[in-house]
Short mmCIF file of C-alpha atoms and ligand atoms in Angstrom, two decimals:
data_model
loop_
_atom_site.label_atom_id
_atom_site.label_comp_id
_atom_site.label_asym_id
_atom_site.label_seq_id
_atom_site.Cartn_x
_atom_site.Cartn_y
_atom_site.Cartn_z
CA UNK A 660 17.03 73.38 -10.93
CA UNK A 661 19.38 76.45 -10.70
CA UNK A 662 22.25 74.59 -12.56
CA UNK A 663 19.67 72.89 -15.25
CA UNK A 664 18.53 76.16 -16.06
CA UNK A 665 22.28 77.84 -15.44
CA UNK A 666 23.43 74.80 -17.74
CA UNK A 667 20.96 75.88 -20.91
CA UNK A 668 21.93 79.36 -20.82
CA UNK A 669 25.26 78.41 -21.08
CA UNK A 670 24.38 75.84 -24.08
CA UNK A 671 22.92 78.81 -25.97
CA UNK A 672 26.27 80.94 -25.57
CA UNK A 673 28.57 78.37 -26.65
CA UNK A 674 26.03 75.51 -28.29
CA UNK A 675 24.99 72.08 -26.67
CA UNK A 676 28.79 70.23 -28.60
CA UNK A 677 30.59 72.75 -26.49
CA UNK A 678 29.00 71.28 -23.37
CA UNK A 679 30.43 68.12 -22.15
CA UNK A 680 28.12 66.73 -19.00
CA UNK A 681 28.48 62.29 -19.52
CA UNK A 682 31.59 60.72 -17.58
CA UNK A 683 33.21 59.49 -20.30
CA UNK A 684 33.29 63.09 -22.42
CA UNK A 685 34.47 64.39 -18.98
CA UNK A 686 36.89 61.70 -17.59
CA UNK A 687 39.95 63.36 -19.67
CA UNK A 688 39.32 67.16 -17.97
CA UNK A 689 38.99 65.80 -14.53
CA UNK A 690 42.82 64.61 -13.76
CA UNK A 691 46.22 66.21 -14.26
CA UNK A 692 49.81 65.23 -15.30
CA UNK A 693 50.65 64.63 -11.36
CA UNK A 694 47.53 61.62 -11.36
CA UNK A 695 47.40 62.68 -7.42
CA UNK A 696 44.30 65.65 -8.54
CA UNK A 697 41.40 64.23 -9.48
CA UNK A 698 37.56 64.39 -8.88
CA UNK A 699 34.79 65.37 -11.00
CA UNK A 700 33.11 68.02 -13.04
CA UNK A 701 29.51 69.20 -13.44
CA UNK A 702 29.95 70.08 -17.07
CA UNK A 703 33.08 70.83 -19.37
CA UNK A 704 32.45 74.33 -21.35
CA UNK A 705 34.68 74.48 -24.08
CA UNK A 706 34.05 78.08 -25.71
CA UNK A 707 35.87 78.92 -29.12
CA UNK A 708 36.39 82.64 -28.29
CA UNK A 709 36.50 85.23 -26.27
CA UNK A 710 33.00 86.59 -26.24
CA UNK A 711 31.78 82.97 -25.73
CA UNK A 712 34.15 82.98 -23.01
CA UNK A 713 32.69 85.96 -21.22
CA UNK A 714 28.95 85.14 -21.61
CA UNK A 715 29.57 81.78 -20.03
CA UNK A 716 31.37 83.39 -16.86
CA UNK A 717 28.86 85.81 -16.56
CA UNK A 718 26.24 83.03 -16.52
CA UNK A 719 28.22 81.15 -13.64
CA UNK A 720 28.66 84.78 -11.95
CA UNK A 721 24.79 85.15 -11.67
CA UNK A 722 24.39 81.47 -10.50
CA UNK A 723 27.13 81.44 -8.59
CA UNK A 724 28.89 78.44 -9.87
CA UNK A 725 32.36 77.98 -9.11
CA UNK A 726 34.88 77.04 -11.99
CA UNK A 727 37.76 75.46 -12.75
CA UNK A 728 39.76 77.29 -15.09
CA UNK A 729 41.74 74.40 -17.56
CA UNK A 730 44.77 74.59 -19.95
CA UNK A 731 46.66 71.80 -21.49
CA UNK A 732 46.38 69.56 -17.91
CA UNK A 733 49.84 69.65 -17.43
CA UNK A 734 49.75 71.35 -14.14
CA UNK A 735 51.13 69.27 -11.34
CA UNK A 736 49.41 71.17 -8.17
CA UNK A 737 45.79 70.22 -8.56
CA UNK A 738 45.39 73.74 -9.97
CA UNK A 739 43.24 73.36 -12.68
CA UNK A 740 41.44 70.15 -11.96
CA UNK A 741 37.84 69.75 -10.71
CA UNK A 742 37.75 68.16 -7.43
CA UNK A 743 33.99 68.33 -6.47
CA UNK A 744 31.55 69.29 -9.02
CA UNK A 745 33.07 72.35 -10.26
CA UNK A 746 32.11 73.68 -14.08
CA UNK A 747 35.72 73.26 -16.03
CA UNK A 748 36.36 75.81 -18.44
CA UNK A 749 38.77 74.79 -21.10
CA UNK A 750 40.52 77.58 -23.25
CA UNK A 751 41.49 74.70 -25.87
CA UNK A 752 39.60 76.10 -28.56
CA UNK A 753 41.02 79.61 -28.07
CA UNK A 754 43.69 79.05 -30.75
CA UNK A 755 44.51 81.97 -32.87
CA UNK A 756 47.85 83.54 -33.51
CA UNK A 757 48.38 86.99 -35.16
CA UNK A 758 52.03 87.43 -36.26
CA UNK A 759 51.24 91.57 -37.27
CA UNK A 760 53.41 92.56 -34.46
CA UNK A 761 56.78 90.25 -35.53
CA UNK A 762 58.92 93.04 -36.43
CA UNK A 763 58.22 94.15 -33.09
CA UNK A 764 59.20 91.08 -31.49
CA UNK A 765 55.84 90.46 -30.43
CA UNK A 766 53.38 87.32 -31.61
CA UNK A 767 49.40 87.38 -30.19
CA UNK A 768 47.98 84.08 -29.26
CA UNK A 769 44.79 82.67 -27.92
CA UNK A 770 45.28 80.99 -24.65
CA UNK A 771 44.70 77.29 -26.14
CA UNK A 772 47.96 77.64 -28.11
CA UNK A 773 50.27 75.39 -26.85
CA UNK A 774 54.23 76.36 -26.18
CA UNK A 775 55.13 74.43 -29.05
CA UNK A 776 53.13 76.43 -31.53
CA UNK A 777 54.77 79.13 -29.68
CA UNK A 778 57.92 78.06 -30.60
CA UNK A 779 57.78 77.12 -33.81
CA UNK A 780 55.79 80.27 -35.04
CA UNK A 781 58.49 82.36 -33.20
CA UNK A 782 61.34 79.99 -35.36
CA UNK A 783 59.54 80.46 -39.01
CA UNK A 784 60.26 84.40 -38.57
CA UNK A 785 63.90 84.24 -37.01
CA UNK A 786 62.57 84.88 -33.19
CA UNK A 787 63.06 82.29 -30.35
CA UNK A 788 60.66 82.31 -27.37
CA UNK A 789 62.20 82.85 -24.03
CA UNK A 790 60.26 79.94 -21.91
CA UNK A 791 60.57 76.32 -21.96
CA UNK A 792 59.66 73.33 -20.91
CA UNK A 793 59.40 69.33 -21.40
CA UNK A 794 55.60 69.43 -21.63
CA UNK A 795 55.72 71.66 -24.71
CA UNK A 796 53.28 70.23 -27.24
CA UNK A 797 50.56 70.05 -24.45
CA UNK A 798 50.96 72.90 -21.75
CA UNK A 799 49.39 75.64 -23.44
CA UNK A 800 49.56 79.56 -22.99
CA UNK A 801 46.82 80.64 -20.21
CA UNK A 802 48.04 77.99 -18.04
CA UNK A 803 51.59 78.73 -18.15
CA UNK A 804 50.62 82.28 -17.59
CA UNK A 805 48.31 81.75 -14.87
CA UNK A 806 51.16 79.73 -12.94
CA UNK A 807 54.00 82.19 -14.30
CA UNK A 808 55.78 78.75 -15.58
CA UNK A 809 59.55 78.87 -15.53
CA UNK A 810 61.53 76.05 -17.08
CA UNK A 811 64.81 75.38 -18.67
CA UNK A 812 65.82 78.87 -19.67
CA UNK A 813 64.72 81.26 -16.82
CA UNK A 814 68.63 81.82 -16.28
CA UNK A 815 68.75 83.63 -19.45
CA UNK A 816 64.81 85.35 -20.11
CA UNK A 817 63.19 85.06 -16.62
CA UNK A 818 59.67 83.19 -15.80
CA UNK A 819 56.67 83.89 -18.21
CA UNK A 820 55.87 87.01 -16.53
CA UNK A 821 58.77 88.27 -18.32
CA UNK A 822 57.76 87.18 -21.32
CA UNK A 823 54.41 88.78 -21.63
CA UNK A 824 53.64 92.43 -23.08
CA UNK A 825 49.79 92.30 -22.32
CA UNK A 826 46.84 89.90 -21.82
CA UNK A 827 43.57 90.03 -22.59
CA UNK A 828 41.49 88.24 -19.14
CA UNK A 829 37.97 87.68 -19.30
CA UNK A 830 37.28 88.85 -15.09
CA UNK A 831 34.68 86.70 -12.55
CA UNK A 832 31.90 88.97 -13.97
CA UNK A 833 32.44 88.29 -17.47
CA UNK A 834 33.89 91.32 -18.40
CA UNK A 835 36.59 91.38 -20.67
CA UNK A 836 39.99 92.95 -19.25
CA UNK A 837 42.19 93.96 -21.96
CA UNK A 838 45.56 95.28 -20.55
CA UNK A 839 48.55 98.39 -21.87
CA UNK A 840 47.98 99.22 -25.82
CA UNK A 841 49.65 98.21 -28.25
CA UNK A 842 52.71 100.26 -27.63
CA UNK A 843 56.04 98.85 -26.33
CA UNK A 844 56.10 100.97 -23.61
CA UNK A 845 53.41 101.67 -20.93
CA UNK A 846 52.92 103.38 -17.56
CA UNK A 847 49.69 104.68 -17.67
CA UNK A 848 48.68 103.23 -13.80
CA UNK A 849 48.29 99.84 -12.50
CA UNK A 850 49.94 97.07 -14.75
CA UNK A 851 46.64 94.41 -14.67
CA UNK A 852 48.10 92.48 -16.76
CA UNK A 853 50.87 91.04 -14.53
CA UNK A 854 48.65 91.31 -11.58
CA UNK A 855 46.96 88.34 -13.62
CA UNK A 856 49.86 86.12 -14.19
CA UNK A 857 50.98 83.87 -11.40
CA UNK A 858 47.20 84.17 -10.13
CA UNK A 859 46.37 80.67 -10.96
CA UNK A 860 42.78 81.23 -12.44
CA UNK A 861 41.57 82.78 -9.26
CA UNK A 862 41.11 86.75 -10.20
CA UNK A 863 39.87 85.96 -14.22
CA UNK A 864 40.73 83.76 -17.28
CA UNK A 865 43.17 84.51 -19.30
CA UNK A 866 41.70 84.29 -23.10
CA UNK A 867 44.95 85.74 -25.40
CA UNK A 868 48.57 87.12 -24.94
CA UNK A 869 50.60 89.51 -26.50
CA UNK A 870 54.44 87.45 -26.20
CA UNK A 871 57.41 88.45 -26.35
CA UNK A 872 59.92 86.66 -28.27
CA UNK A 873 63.90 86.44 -27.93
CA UNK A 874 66.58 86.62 -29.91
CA UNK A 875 67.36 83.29 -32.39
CA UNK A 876 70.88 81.85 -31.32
CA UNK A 877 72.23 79.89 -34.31
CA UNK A 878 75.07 78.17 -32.29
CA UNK A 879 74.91 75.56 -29.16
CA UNK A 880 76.31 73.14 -27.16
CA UNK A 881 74.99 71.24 -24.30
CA UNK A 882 77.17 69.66 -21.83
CA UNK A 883 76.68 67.45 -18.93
CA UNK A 884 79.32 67.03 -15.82
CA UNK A 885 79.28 65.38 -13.01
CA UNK A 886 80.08 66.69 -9.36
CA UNK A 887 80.22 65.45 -6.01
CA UNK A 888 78.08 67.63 -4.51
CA UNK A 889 75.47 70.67 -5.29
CA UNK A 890 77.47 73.51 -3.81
CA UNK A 891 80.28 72.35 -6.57
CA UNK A 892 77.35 72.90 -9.03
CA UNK A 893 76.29 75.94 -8.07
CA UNK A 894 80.19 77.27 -8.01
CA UNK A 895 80.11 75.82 -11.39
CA UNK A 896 77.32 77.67 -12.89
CA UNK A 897 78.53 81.26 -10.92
CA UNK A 898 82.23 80.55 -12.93
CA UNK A 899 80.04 80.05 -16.34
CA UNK A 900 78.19 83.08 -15.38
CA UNK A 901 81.17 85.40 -15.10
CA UNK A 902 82.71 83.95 -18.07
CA UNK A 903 80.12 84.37 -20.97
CA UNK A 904 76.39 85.84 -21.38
CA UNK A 905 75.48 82.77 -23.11
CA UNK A 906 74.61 80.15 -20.52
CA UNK A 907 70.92 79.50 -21.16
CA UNK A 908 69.61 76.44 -19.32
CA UNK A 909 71.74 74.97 -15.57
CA UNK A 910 69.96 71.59 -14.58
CA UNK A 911 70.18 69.30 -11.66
CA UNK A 912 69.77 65.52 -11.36
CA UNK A 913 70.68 63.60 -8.62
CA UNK A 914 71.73 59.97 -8.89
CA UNK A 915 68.24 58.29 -7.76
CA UNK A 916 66.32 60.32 -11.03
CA UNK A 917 69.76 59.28 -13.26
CA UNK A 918 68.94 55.63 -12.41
CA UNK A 919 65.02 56.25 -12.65
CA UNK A 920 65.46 57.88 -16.38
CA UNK A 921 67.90 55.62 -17.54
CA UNK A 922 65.82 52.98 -16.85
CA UNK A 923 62.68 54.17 -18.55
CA UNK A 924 65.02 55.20 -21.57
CA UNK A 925 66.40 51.49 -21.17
CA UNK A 926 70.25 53.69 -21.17
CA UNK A 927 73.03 53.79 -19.08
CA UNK A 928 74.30 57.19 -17.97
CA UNK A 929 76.18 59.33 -20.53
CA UNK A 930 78.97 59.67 -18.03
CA UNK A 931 80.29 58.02 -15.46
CA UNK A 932 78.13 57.43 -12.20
CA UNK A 933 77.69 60.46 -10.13
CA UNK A 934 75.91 61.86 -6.63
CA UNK A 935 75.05 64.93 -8.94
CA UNK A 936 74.91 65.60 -12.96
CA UNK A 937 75.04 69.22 -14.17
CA UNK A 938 72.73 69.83 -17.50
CA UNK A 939 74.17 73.29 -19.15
CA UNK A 940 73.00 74.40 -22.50
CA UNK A 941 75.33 77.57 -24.34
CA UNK A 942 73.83 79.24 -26.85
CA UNK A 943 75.49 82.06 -28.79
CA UNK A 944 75.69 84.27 -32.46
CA UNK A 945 79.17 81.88 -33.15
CA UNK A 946 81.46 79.96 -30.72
CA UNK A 947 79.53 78.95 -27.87
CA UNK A 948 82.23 77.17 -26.04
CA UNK A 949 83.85 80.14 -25.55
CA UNK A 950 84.21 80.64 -21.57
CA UNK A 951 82.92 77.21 -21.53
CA UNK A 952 86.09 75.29 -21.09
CA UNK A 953 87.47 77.88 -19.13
CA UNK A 954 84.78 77.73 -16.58
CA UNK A 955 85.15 74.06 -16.72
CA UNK A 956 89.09 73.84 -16.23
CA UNK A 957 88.19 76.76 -12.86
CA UNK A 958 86.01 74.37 -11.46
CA UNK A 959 88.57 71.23 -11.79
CA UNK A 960 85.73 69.79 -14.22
CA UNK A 961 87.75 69.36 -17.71
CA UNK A 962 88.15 66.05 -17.25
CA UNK A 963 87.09 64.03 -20.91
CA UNK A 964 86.49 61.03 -18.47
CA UNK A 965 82.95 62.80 -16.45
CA UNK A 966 81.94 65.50 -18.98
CA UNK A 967 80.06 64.52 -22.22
CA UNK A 968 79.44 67.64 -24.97
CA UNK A 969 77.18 67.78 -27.63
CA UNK A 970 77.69 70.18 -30.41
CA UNK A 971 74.95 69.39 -32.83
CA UNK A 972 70.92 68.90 -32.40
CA UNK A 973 70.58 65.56 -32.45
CA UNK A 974 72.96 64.30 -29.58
CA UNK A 975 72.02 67.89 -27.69
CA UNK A 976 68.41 66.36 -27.80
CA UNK A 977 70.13 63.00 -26.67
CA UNK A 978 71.54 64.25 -23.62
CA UNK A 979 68.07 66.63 -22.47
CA UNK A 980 66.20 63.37 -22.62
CA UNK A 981 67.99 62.76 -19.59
CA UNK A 982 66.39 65.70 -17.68
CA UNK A 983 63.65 66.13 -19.95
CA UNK A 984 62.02 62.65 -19.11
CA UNK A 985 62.82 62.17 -15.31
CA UNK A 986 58.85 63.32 -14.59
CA UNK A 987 57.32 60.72 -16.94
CA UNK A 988 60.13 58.13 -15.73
CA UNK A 989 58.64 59.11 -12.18
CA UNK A 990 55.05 58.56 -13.22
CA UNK A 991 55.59 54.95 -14.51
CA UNK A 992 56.55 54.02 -11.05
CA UNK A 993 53.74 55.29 -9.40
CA UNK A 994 51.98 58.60 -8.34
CA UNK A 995 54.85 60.73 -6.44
CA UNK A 996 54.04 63.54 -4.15
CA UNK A 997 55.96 66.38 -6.03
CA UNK A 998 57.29 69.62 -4.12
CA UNK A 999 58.34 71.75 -6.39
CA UNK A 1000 60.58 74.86 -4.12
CA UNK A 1001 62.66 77.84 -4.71
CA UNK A 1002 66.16 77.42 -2.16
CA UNK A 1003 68.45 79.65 -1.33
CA UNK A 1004 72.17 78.84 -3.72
CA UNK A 1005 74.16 79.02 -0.73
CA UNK A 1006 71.92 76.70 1.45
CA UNK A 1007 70.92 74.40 -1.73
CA UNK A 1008 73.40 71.47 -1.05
CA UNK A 1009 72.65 71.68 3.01
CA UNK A 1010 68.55 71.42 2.04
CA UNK A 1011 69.78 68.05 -0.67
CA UNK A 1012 70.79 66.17 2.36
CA UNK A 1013 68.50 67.37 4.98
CA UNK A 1014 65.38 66.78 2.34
CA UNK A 1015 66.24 63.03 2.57
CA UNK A 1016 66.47 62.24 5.98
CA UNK A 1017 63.52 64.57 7.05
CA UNK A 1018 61.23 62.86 4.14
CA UNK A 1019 62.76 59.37 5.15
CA UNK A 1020 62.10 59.90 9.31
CA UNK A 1021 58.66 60.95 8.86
CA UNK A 1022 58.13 58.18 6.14
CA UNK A 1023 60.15 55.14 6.44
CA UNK A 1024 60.81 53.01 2.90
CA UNK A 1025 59.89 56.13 1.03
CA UNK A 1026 62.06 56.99 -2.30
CA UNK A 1027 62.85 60.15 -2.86
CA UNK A 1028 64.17 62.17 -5.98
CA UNK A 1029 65.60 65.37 -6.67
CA UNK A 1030 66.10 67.01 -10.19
CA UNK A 1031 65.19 71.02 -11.05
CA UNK A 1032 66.70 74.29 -12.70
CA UNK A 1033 70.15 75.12 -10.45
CA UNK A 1034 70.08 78.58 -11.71
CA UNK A 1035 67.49 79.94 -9.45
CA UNK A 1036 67.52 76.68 -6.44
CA UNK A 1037 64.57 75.47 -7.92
CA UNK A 1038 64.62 72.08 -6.64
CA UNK A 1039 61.57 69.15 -7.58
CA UNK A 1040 61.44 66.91 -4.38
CA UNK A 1041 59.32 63.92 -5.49
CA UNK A 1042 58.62 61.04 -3.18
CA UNK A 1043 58.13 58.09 -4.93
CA UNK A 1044 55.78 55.38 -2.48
CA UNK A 1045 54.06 57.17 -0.04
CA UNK A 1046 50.09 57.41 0.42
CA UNK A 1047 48.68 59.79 -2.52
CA UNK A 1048 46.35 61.04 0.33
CA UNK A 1049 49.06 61.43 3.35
CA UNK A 1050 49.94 65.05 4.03
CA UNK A 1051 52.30 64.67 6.36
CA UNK A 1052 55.42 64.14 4.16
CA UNK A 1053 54.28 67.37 2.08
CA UNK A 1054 54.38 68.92 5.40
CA UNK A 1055 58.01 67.36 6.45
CA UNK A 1056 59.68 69.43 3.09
CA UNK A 1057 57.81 72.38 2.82
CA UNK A 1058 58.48 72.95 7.18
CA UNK A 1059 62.49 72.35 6.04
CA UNK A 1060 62.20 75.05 2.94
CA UNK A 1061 61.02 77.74 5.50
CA UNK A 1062 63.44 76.94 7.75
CA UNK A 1063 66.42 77.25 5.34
CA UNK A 1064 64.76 80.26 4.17
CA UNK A 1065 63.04 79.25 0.73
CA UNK A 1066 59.76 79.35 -0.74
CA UNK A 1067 57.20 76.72 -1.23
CA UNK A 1068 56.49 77.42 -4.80
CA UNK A 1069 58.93 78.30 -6.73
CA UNK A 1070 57.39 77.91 -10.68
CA UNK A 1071 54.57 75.16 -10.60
CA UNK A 1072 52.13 78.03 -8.24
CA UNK A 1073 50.31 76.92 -5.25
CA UNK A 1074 47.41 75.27 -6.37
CA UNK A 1075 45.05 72.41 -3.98
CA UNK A 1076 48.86 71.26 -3.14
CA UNK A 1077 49.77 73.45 -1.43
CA UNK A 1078 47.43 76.02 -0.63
CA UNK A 1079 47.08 75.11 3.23
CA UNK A 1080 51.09 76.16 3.64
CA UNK A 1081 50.79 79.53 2.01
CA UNK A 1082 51.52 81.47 5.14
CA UNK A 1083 54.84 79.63 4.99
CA UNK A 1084 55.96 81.53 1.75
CA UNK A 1085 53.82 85.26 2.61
CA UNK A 1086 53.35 86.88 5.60
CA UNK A 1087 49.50 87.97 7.24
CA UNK A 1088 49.57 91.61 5.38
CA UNK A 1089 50.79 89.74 1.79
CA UNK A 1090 47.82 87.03 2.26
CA UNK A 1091 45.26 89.89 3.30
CA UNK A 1092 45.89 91.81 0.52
CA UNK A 1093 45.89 89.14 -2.01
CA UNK A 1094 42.38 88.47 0.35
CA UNK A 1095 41.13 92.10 -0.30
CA UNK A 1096 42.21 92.16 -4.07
CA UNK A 1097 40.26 88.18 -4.63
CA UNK A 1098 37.12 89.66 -2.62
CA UNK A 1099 37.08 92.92 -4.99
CA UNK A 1100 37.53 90.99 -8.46
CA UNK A 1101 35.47 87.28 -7.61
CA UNK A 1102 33.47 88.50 -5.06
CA UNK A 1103 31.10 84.76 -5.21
CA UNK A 1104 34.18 83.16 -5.21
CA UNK A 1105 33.50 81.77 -8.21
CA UNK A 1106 36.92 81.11 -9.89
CA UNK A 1107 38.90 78.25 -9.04
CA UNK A 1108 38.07 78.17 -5.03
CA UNK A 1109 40.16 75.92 -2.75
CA UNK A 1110 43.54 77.06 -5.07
CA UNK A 1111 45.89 79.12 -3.98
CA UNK A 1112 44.00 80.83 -0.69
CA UNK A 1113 43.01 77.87 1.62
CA UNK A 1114 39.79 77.23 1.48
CA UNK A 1115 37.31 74.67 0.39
CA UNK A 1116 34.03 75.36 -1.74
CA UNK A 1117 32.92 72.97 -3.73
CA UNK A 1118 30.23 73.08 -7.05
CA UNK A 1119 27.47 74.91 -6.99
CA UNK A 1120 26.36 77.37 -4.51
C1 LIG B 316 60.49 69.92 -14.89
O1 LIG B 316 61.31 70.78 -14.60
O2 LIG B 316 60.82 68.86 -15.45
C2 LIG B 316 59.05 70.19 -14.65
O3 LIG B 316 58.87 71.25 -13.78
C3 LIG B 316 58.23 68.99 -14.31
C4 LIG B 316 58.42 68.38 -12.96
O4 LIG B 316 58.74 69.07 -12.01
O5 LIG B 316 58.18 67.16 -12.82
ZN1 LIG B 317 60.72 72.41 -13.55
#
């Protein structure tokens, strides 16, 4: 009776349309892009702006309704899927973009835009934006600021958080956070605003962003390499590093995701077979090859016979498809488990061949992948065949990453995944606090409960 009468309050803030309660209007908000997150929804409230926003939360605040916070659904750690009856709230609708900062190198979008609006709003006034990522035309804004995304150019401009001047959040309560001013420079107390990102939809919703955007680099080239091992990789990419300031994107695939993509492209590998391909993007104002070959020739890697370059857009775009459609390749093979962890570079090659027999000995027949952004050791372990329900290879991996010393989440967040190993990646006084700072902003637990802290509550309450 509670939720019936909860449910027509929220109809009058945002109209019945906006309300989505059959299983068929649902059915498309209720899964991610991993397939392994799924369940079910109460209702889908899909407000078109930021007061709508905050008179629905406020409703679910006095009712005490938990919510699932929902982008673009292109999340792959059950973080903004309903599992059990949960209310989603979809910032689709929240699409506006104001371009009156661009001389200052800032644009203002609602957190429905997607990256690729981003992007291409940034190109039409000479700006680039500083994040990206294969899921571009669908991930949208608040999600990739709720998970602090990171991508194929965090070598270069750093994870979202860098990225962002201010938000606006709606908070549990439904009242509407806006963080700094409009000035470029701010350090008037507490910075709320990046408290926010990385949070995963658990201290307030994200409703628009104030971005900032990167310098346009007219000249490119793309290059792919094969080595024998990672620690010949990441040697590789510290040699680039010294030699130029215009090495943007430094990707991994092993040979298992080579064959997996090549496949699914029906292609053969640009180069010849490898245990490892290198991915490296240059971009510069004129010459980016400069420091290029030199790095190469360093590293013993000048050979015409295992490096293929691309110097204009469309074979650049021919050789990302190789890294850019590994996780779709994956996902026509069946629903992986995907680990997605920071290493340490000096340990990354030793955690490559441990991953495999650890994942292997706890589950036999298994197949397991590795591809991710070399720059920072951010390695996706997916395990192609095992039980979407069986824990205890998720367990095998993220038990080896805090052994070697890494994290468990290095730019996808924590979400249902992996919320029950967070004390692997932050210690009792970093998970109290986080505790303390949950409890003083969403004190029903109301937003997104069961991600990131680990526990279970499930629809209404
Ligand atoms: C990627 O780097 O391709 C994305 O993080 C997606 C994935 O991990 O599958
Ligand atoms: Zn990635």
């Amino acid at each position: 009776m509670d939720f019936a009468n909860a449910l027509s309050e929220i109809e009058r803030a945002v109209s019945s349309a906006q309300v989505l309660t059959s299983a068929d209007l649902r059915a498309t908000y209720e899964i991610d892009w991993s397939r392994r997150w799924k369940g079910n929804a109460s209702a889908v409230v899909r407000p078109a702006n930021t007061d709508e926003l905050s008179a629905v939360l406020a409703v679910c605040n006095r009712f005490k309704i938990a919510c699932v916070p929902q982008g673009g659904r292109t999340g792959l750690v059950g973080g903004g899927v309903p599992l059990d009856g949960e209310v989603v709230i979809s910032v689709q609708r929240l699409g506006s973009i104001s371009t009156s900062e661009i001389d200052s190198g800032i644009v203002t979008v609602g957190a429905g835009v997607t990256l690729g609006e981003v992007q291409a709003t940034a190109a039409r006034s000479g700006w680039d934006f500083g994040v990206d990522i294969a899921s571009r035309e669908s991930a949208t804004i608040g999600g990739m600021i709720a998970t602090n995304a990171g991508g194929m150019k965090v070598i270069r401009h750093g994870q979202m958080r860098a990225q962002v001047a201010s938000l606006e959040v709606v908070l549990a309560d439904g009242s509407v956070l806006k963080g700094g001013g409009a000035s470029l420079k701010d350090n008037a107390g507490f910075d709320l605003s990046q408290l926010m990102i990385g949070s995963e939809g658990t201290l307030g919703i994200v409703t628009e962003a104030r971005l900032k955007l990167v310098r346009q680099m007219p000249s490119s080239v793309v290059f792919l390499v094969g080595v024998d091992n990672l620690a010949a990789g990441v040697k590789l990419v510290g040699t680039l590093r010294r030699a130029t300031e215009s090495l943007e994107s430094a990707e991994f695939i092993d040979a298992a995701s080579m064959d997996v993509v090549c496949e699914f492209l029906s292609s053969t590998p640009p180069i010849q077979r490898s245990r490892w391909y290198v991915l490296m993007e240059c971009a510069a104002d004129a010459d980016p090859l400069r420091g290029v070959n030199e790095a190469l020739t360093r590293s013993g890697l000048d050979d015409d016979s295992d490096t293929a370059v691309a110097m204009e857009s469309t074979s650049q775009r021919n050789l990302w498809q190789y890294r850019e459609q590994i996780t779709d390749a994956i996902s026509c093979l069946g629903i992986p488990h995907k680990l997605d962890v920071g290493i340490p570079l000096a340990r990354l090659d030793e955690f490559a061949d441990q991953v495999v027999k650890v994942v292997q000995t706890t589950s036999p027949g298994v197949t397991v992948l590795l591809f991710g952004h070399l720059g920072e050791g951010n390695v996706h372990v997916n395990i192609l065949g095992a039980d979407p329900d069986d824990e205890s290879v998720d367990d095998a991996v993220l038990q080896l990453v805090a052994q070697i010393g890494g994290n468990i989440a290095s730019e996808h967040g924590v979400g249902r995944a992996k919320a029950r190993w967070l004390d692997l990646s932050r210690t009792a006084t970093e998970i109290r606090t986080m505790r303390e700072i949950k409890q003083a902003l969403d004190p029903h637990n109301i937003l997104n409960p069961g991600v990131l802290f680990p526990s279970h509550v499930s629809g209404v309450r």
